[in-house]
PDB file of C-alpha atoms in Angstrom:
ATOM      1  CA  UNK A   5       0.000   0.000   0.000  1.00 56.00           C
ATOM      2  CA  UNK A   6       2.830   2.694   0.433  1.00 64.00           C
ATOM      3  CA  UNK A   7       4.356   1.354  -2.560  1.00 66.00           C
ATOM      4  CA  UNK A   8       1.262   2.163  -4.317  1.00 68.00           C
ATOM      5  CA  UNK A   9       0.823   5.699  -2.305  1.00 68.00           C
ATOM      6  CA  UNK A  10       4.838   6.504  -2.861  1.00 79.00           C
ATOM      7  CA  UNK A  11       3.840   6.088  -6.875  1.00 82.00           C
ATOM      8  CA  UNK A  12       0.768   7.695  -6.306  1.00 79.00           C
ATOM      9  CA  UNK A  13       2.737  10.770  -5.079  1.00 82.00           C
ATOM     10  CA  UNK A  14       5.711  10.704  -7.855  1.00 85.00           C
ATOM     11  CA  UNK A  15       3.102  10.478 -10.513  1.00 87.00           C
ATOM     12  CA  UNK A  16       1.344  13.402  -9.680  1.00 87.00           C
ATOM     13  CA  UNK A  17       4.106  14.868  -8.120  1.00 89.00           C
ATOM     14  CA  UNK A  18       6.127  15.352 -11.818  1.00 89.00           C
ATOM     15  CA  UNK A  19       3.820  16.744 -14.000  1.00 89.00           C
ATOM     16  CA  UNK A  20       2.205  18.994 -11.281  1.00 90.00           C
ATOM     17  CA  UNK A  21       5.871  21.081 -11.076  1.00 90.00           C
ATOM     18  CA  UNK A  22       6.228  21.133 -14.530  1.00 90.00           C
ATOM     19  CA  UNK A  23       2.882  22.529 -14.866  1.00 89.00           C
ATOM     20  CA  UNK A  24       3.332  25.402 -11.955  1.00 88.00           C
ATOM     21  CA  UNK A  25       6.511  26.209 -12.192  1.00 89.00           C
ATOM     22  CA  UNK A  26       7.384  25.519 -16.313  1.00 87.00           C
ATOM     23  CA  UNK A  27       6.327  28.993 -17.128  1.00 86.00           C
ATOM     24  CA  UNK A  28       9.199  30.565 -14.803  1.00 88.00           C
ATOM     25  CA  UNK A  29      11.995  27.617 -15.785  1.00 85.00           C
ATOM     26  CA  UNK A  30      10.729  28.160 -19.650  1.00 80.00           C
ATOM     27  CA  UNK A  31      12.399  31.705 -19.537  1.00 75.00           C
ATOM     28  CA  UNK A  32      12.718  33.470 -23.169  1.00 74.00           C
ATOM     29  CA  UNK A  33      11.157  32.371 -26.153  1.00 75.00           C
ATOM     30  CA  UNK A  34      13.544  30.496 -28.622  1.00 75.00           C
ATOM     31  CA  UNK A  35      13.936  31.363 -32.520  1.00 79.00           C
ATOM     32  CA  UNK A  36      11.826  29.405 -34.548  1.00 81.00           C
ATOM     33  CA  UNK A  37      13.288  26.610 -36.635  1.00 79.00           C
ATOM     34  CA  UNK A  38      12.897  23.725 -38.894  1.00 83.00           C
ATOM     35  CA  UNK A  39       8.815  21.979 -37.841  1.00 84.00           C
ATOM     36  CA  UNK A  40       9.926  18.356 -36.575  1.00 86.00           C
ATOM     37  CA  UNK A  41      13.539  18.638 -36.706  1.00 85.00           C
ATOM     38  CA  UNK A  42      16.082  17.342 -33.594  1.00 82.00           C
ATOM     39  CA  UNK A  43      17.295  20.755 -32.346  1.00 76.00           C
ATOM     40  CA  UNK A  44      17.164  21.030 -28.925  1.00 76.00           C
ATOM     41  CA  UNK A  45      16.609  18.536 -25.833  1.00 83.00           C
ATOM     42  CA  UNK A  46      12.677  17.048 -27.789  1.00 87.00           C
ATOM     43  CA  UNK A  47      13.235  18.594 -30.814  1.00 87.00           C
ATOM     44  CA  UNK A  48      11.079  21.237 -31.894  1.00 87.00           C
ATOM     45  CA  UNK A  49       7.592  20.748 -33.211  1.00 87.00           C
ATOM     46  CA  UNK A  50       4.498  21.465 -35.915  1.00 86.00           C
ATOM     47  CA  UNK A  51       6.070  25.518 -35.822  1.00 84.00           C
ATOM     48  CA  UNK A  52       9.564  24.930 -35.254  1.00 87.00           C
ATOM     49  CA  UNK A  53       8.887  26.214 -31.623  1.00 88.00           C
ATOM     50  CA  UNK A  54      11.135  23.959 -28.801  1.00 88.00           C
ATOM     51  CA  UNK A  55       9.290  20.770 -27.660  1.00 89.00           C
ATOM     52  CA  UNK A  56      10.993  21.172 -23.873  1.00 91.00           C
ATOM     53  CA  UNK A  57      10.272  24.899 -23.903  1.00 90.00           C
ATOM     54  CA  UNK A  58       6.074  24.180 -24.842  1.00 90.00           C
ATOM     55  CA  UNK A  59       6.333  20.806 -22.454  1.00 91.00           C
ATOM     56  CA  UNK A  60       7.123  23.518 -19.545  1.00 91.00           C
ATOM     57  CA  UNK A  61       4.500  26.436 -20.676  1.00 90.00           C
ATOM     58  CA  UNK A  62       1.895  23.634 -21.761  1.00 87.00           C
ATOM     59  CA  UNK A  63       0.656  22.188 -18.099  1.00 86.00           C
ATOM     60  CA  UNK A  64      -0.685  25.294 -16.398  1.00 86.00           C
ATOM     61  CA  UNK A  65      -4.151  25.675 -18.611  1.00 83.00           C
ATOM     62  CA  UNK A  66      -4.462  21.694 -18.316  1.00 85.00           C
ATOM     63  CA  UNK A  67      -4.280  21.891 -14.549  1.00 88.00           C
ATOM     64  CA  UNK A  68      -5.842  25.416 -13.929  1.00 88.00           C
ATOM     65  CA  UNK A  69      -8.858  24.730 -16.266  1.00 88.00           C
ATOM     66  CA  UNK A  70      -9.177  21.221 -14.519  1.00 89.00           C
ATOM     67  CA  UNK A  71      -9.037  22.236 -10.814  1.00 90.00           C
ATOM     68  CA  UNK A  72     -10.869  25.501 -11.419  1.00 93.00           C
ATOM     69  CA  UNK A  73     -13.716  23.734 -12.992  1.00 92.00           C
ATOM     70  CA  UNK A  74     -13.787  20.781 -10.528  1.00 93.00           C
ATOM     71  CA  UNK A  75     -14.146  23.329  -7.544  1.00 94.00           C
ATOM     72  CA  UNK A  76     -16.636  24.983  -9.655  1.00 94.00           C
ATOM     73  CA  UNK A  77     -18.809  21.797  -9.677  1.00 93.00           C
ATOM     74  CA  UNK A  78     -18.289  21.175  -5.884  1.00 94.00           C
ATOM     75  CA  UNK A  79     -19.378  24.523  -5.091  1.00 94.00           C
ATOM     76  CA  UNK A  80     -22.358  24.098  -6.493  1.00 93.00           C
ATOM     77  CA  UNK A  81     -22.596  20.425  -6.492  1.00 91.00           C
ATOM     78  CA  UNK A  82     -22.521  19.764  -2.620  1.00 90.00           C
ATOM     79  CA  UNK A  83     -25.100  22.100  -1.378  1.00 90.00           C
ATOM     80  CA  UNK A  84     -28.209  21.054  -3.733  1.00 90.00           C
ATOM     81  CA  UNK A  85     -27.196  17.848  -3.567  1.00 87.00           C
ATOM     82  CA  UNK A  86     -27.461  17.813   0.563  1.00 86.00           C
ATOM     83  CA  UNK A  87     -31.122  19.946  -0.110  1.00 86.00           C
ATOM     84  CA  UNK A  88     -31.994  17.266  -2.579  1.00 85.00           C
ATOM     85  CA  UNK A  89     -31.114  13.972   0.232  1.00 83.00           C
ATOM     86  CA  UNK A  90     -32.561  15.443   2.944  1.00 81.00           C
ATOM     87  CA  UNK A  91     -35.457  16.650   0.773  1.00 80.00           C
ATOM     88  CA  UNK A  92     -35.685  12.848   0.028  1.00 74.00           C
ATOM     89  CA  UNK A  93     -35.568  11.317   3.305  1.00 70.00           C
ATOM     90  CA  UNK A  94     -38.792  10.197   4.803  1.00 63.00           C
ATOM     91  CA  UNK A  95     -39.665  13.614   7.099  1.00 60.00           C
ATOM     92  CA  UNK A  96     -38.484  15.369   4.028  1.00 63.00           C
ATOM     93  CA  UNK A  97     -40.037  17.334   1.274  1.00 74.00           C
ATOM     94  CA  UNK A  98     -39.759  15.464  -1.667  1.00 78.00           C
ATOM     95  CA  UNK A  99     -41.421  17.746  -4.001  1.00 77.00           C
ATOM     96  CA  UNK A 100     -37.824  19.574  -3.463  1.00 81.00           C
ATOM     97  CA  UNK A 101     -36.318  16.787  -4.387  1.00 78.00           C
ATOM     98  CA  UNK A 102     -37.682  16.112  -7.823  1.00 83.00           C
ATOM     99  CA  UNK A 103     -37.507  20.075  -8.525  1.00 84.00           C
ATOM    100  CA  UNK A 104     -33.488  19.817  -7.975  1.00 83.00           C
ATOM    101  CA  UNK A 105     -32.822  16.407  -9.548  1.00 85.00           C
ATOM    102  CA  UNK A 106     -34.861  15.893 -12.846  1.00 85.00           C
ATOM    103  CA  UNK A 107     -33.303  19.146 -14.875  1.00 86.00           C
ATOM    104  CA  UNK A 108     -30.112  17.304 -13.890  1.00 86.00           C
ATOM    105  CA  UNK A 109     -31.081  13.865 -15.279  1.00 83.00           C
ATOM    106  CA  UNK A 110     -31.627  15.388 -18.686  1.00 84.00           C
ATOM    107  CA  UNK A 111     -27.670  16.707 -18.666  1.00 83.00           C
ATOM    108  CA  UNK A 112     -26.929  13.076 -17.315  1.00 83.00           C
ATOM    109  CA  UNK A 113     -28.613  11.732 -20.462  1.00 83.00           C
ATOM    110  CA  UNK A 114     -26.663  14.103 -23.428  1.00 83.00           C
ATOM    111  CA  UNK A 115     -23.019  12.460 -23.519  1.00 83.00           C
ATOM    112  CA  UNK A 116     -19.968  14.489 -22.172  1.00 83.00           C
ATOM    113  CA  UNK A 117     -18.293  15.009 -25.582  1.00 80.00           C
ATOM    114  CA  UNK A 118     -21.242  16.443 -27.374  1.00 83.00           C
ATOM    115  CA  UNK A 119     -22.241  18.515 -24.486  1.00 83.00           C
ATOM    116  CA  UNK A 120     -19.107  19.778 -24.866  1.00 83.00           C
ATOM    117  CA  UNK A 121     -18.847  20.323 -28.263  1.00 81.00           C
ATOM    118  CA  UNK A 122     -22.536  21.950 -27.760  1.00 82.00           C
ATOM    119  CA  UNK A 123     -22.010  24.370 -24.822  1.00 81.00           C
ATOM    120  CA  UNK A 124     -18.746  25.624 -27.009  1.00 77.00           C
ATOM    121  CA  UNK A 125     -20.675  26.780 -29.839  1.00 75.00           C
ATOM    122  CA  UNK A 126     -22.566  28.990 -27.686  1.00 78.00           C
ATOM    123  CA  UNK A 127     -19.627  30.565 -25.393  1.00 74.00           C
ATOM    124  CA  UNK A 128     -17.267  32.762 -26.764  1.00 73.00           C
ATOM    125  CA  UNK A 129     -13.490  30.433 -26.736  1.00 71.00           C
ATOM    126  CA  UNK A 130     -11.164  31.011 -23.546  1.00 76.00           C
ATOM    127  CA  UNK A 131     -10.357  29.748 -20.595  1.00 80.00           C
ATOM    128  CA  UNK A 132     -12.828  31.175 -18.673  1.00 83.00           C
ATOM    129  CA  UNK A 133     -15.474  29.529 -21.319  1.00 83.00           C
ATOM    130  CA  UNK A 134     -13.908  26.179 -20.789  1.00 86.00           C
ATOM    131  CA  UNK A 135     -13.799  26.294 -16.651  1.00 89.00           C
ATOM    132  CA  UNK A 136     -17.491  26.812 -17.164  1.00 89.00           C
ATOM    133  CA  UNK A 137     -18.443  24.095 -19.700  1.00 88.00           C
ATOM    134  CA  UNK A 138     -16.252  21.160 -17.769  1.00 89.00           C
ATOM    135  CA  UNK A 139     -17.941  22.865 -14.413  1.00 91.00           C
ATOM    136  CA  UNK A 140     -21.369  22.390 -15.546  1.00 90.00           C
ATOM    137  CA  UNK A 141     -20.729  18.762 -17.095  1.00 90.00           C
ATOM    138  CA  UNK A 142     -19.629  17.525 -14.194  1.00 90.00           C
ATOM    139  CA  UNK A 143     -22.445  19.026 -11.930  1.00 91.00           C
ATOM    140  CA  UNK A 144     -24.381  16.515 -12.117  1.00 91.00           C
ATOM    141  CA  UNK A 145     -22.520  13.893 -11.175  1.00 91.00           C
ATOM    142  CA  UNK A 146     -21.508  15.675  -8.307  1.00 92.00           C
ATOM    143  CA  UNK A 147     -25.420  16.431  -7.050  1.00 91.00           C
ATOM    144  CA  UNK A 148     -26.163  12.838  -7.276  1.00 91.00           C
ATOM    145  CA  UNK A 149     -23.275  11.766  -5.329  1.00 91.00           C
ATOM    146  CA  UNK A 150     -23.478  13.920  -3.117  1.00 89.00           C
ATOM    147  CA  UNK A 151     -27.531  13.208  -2.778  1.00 88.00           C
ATOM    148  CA  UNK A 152     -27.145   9.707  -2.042  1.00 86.00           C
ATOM    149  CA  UNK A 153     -24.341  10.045   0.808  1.00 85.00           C
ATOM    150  CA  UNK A 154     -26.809  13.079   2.487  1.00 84.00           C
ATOM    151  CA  UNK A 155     -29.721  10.629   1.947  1.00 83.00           C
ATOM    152  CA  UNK A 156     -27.733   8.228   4.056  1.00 83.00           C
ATOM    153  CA  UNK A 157     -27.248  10.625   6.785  1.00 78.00           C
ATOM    154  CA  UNK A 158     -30.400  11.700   7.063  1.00 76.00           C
ATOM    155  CA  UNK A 159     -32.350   8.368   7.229  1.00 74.00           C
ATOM    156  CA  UNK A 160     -29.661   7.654  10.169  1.00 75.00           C
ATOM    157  CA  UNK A 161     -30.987   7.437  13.331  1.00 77.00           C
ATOM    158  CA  UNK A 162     -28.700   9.910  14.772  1.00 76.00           C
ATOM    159  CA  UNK A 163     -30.250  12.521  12.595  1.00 72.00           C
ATOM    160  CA  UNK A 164     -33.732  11.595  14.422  1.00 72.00           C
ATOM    161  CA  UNK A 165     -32.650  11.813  17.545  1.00 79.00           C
ATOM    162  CA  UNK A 166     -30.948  15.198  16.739  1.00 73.00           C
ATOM    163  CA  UNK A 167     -34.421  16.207  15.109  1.00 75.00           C
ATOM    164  CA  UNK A 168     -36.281  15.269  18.769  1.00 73.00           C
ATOM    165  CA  UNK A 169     -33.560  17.203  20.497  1.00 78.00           C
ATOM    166  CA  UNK A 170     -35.099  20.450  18.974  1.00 73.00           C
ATOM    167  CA  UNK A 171     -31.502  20.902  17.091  1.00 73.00           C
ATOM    168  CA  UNK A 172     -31.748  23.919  14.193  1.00 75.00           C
ATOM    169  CA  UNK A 173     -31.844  22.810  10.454  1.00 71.00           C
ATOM    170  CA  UNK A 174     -28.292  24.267   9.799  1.00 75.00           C
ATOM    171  CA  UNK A 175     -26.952  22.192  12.474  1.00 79.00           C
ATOM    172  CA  UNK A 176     -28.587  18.927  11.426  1.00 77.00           C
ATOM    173  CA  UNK A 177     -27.887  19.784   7.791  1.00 76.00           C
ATOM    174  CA  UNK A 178     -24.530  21.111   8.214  1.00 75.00           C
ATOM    175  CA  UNK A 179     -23.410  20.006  11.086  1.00 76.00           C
ATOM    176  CA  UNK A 180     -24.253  16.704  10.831  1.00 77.00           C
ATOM    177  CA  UNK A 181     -25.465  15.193   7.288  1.00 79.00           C
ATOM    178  CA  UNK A 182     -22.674  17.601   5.852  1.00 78.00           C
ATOM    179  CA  UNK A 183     -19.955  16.674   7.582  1.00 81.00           C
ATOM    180  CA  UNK A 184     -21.020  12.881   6.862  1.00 82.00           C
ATOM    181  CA  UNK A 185     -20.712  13.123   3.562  1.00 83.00           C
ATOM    182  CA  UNK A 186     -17.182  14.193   3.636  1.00 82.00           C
ATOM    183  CA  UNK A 187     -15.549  11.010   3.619  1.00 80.00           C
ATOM    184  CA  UNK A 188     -17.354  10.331   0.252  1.00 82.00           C
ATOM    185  CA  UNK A 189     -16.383  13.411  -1.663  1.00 85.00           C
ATOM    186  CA  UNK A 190     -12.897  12.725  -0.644  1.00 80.00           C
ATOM    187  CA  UNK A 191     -12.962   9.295  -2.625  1.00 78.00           C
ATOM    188  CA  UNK A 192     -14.813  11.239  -5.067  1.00 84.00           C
ATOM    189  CA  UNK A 193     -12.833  14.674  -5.560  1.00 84.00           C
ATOM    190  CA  UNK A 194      -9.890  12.096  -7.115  1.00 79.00           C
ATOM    191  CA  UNK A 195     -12.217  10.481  -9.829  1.00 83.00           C
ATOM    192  CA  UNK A 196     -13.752  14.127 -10.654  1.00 87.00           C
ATOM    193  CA  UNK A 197     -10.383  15.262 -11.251  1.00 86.00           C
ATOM    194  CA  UNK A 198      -9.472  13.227 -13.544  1.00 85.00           C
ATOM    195  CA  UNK A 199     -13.146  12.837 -15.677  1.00 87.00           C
ATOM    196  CA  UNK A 200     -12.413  17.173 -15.591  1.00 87.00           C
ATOM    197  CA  UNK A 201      -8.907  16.566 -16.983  1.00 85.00           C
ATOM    198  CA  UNK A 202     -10.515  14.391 -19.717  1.00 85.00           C
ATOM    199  CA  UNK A 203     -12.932  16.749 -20.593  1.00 86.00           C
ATOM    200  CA  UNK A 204     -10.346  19.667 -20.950  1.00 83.00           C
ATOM    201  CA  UNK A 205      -7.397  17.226 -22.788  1.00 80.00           C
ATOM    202  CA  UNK A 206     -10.666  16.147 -25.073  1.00 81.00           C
ATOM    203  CA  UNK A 207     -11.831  20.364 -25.655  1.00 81.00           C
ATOM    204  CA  UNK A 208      -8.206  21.031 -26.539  1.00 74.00           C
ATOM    205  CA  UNK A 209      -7.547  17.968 -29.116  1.00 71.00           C
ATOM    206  CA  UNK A 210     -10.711  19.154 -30.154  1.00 72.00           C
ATOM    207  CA  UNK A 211      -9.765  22.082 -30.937  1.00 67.00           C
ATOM    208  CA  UNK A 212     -12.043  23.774 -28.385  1.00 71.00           C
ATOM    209  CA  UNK A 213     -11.670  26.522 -26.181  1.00 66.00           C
ATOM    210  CA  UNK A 214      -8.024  27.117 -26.966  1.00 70.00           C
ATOM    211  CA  UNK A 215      -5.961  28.256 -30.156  1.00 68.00           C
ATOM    212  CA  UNK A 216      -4.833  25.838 -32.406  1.00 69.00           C
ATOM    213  CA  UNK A 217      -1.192  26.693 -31.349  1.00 70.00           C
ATOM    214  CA  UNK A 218      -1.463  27.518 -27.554  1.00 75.00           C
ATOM    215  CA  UNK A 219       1.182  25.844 -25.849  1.00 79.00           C
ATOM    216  CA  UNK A 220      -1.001  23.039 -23.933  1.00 82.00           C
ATOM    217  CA  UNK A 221      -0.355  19.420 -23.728  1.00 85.00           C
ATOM    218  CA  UNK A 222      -3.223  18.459 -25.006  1.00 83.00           C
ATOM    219  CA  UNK A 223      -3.089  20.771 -28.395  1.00 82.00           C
ATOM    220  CA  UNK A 224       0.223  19.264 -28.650  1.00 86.00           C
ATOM    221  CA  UNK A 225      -0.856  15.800 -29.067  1.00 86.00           C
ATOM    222  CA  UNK A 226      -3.433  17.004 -31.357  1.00 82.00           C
ATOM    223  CA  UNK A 227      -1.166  19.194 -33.272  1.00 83.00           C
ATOM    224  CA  UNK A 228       2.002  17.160 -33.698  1.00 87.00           C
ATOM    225  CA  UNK A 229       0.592  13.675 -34.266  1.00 86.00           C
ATOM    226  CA  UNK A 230       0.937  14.208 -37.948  1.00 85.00           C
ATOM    227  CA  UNK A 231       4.622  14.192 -37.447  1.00 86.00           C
ATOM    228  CA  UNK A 232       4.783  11.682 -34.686  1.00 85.00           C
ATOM    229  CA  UNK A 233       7.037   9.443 -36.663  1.00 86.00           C
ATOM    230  CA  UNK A 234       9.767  12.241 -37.837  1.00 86.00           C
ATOM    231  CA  UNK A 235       9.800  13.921 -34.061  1.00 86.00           C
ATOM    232  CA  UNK A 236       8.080  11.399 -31.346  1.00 90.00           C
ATOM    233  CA  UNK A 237       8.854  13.420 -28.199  1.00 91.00           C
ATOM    234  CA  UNK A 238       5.976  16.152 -29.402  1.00 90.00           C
ATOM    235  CA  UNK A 239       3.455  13.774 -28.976  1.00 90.00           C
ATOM    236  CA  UNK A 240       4.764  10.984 -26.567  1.00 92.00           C
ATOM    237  CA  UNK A 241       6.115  13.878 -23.824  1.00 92.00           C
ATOM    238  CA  UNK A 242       2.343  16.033 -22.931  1.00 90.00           C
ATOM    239  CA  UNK A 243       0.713  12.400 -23.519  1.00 90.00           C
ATOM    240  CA  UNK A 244       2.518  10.611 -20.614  1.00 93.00           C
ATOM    241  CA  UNK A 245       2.309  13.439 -18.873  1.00 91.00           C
ATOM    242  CA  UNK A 246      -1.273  13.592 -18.768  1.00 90.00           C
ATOM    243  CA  UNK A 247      -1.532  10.097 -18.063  1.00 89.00           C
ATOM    244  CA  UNK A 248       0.715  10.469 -15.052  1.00 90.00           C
ATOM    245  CA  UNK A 249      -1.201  13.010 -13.895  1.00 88.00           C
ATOM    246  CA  UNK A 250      -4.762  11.036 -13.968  1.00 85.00           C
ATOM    247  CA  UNK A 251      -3.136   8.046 -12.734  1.00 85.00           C
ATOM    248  CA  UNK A 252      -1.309   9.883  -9.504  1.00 85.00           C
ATOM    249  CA  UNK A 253      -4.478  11.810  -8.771  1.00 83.00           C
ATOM    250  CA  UNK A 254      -6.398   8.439  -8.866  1.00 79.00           C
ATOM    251  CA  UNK A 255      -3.704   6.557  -6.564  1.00 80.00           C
ATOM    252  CA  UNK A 256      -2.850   9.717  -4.116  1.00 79.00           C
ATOM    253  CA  UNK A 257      -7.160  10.508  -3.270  1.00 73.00           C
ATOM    254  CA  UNK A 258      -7.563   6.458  -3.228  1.00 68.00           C
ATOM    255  CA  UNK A 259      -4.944   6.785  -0.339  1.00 63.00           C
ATOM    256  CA  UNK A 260      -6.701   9.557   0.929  1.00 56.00           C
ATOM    257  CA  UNK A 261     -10.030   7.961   0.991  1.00 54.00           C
ATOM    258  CA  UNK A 262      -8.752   4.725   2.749  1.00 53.00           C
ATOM    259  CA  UNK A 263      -7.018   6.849   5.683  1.00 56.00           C
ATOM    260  CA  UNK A 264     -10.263   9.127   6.499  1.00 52.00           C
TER     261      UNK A 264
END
């Protein structure tokens, strides 16, 4: 188990620095050269710009856009989905309940990658545009989850005895169902990640939300692949590092899950 943790930990460990601090170690801007030539430590890619020198600038939006729209979903996730289980539970208002969760079955039933593509059309491209789109895809998700482990807690029969004890709502709610559901959205935050890291590696390959020649690992896959046999390290470098950043997030929050 620490062997797995320990691996956890290097595989997130690696591309997270790149990603934060590349920007600072990237330092000027090379000269342009020859597209898919050896020059330099990876070669240089589709532009002639330095593979190494896009491999450090390229992590930050992955990460950023990732993170930023996880949180967003949790912020907005967690609290309906504790009014929607305790809405549910027997003493509860379930007319609540069915207000909060059908509008969200409907964005359960249109698949990720053409809500995507969808909610793009509409928003004008950027960052900003993306955190918003991967947000709001992964809402959802995040209300039912968090729905079923509040439903849990309230149908507990600590919960009844703090509702004969004359205890407030917030303190029942909060206090109680909320912080019950924590060891759930710790196993949980792990998996989001990474389904938000797909959705923002799939927007950029895509070709959505970003320029075609931002410096991002996942535009660089996209970009380069047509010259993945003359210059490999364009595409195989942001690829593993992606991977090794899904994989460590998975194995370092499974950890975390197991401890709590």
């Amino acid at each position: 188990m620490r062997g797995r943790h320990a691996t956890g930990v290097v595989l997130l460990a690696v591309p997270l620095v790149l990603a934060l601090a590349g920007p600072w170690l990237a330092g000027a801007p090379e000269p342009r050269g020859v597209s898919f030539s050896a020059g330099g430590p990876l070669g240089t890619d589709f532009v002639g710009r330095d593979v190494w020198e896009q491999v450090l600038l390229g992590g930050r939006s992955v990460v950023v856009v990732a993170v930023l729209a996880t949180l967003l979903a949790y912020a907005a996730g967690v609290p309906l989905g504790l009014l929607a289980g305790l809405a549910a539970a027997p003493a509860g208002r379930r007319w609540l309940d069915e207000v909060l969760m059908r509008p969200l079955d409907l964005l359960l039933a249109v698949p990720s990658l053409l809500l995507l593509v969808m909610l793009a059309a509409l928003l004008s491209p950027g960052p900003a545009a993306l955190v918003a789109i991967v947000g709001l895809i992964g809402l959802p998700e995040v209300v039912r989850i968090s729905r079923a482990a509040a439903l849990r807690a309230a149908g507990s029969t600590a919960m009844e005895a703090l509702r004969l004890q004359g205890e407030t709502w917030w303190r029942r709610a909060v206090g109680y169902a909320g912080r019950s559901m924590l060891t759930t959205l710790v196993a949980d935050v792990g998996v989001r990640l990474v389904g938000a890291l797909y959705l923002v590696a799939s927007a950029s390959f895509l070709g959505v939300g970003l320029a075609p020649d931002a410096s991002d690992w996942a535009v660089m896959v996209d970009r380069n692949r047509t010259g993945l046999f003359l210059q490999p390290w364009a595409v195989v470098v942001p690829a593993l590092l992606i991977v090794a950043l899904s994989v460590g997030l998975n194995l370092t929050f499974d950890r975390a899950a197991v401890r709590r």
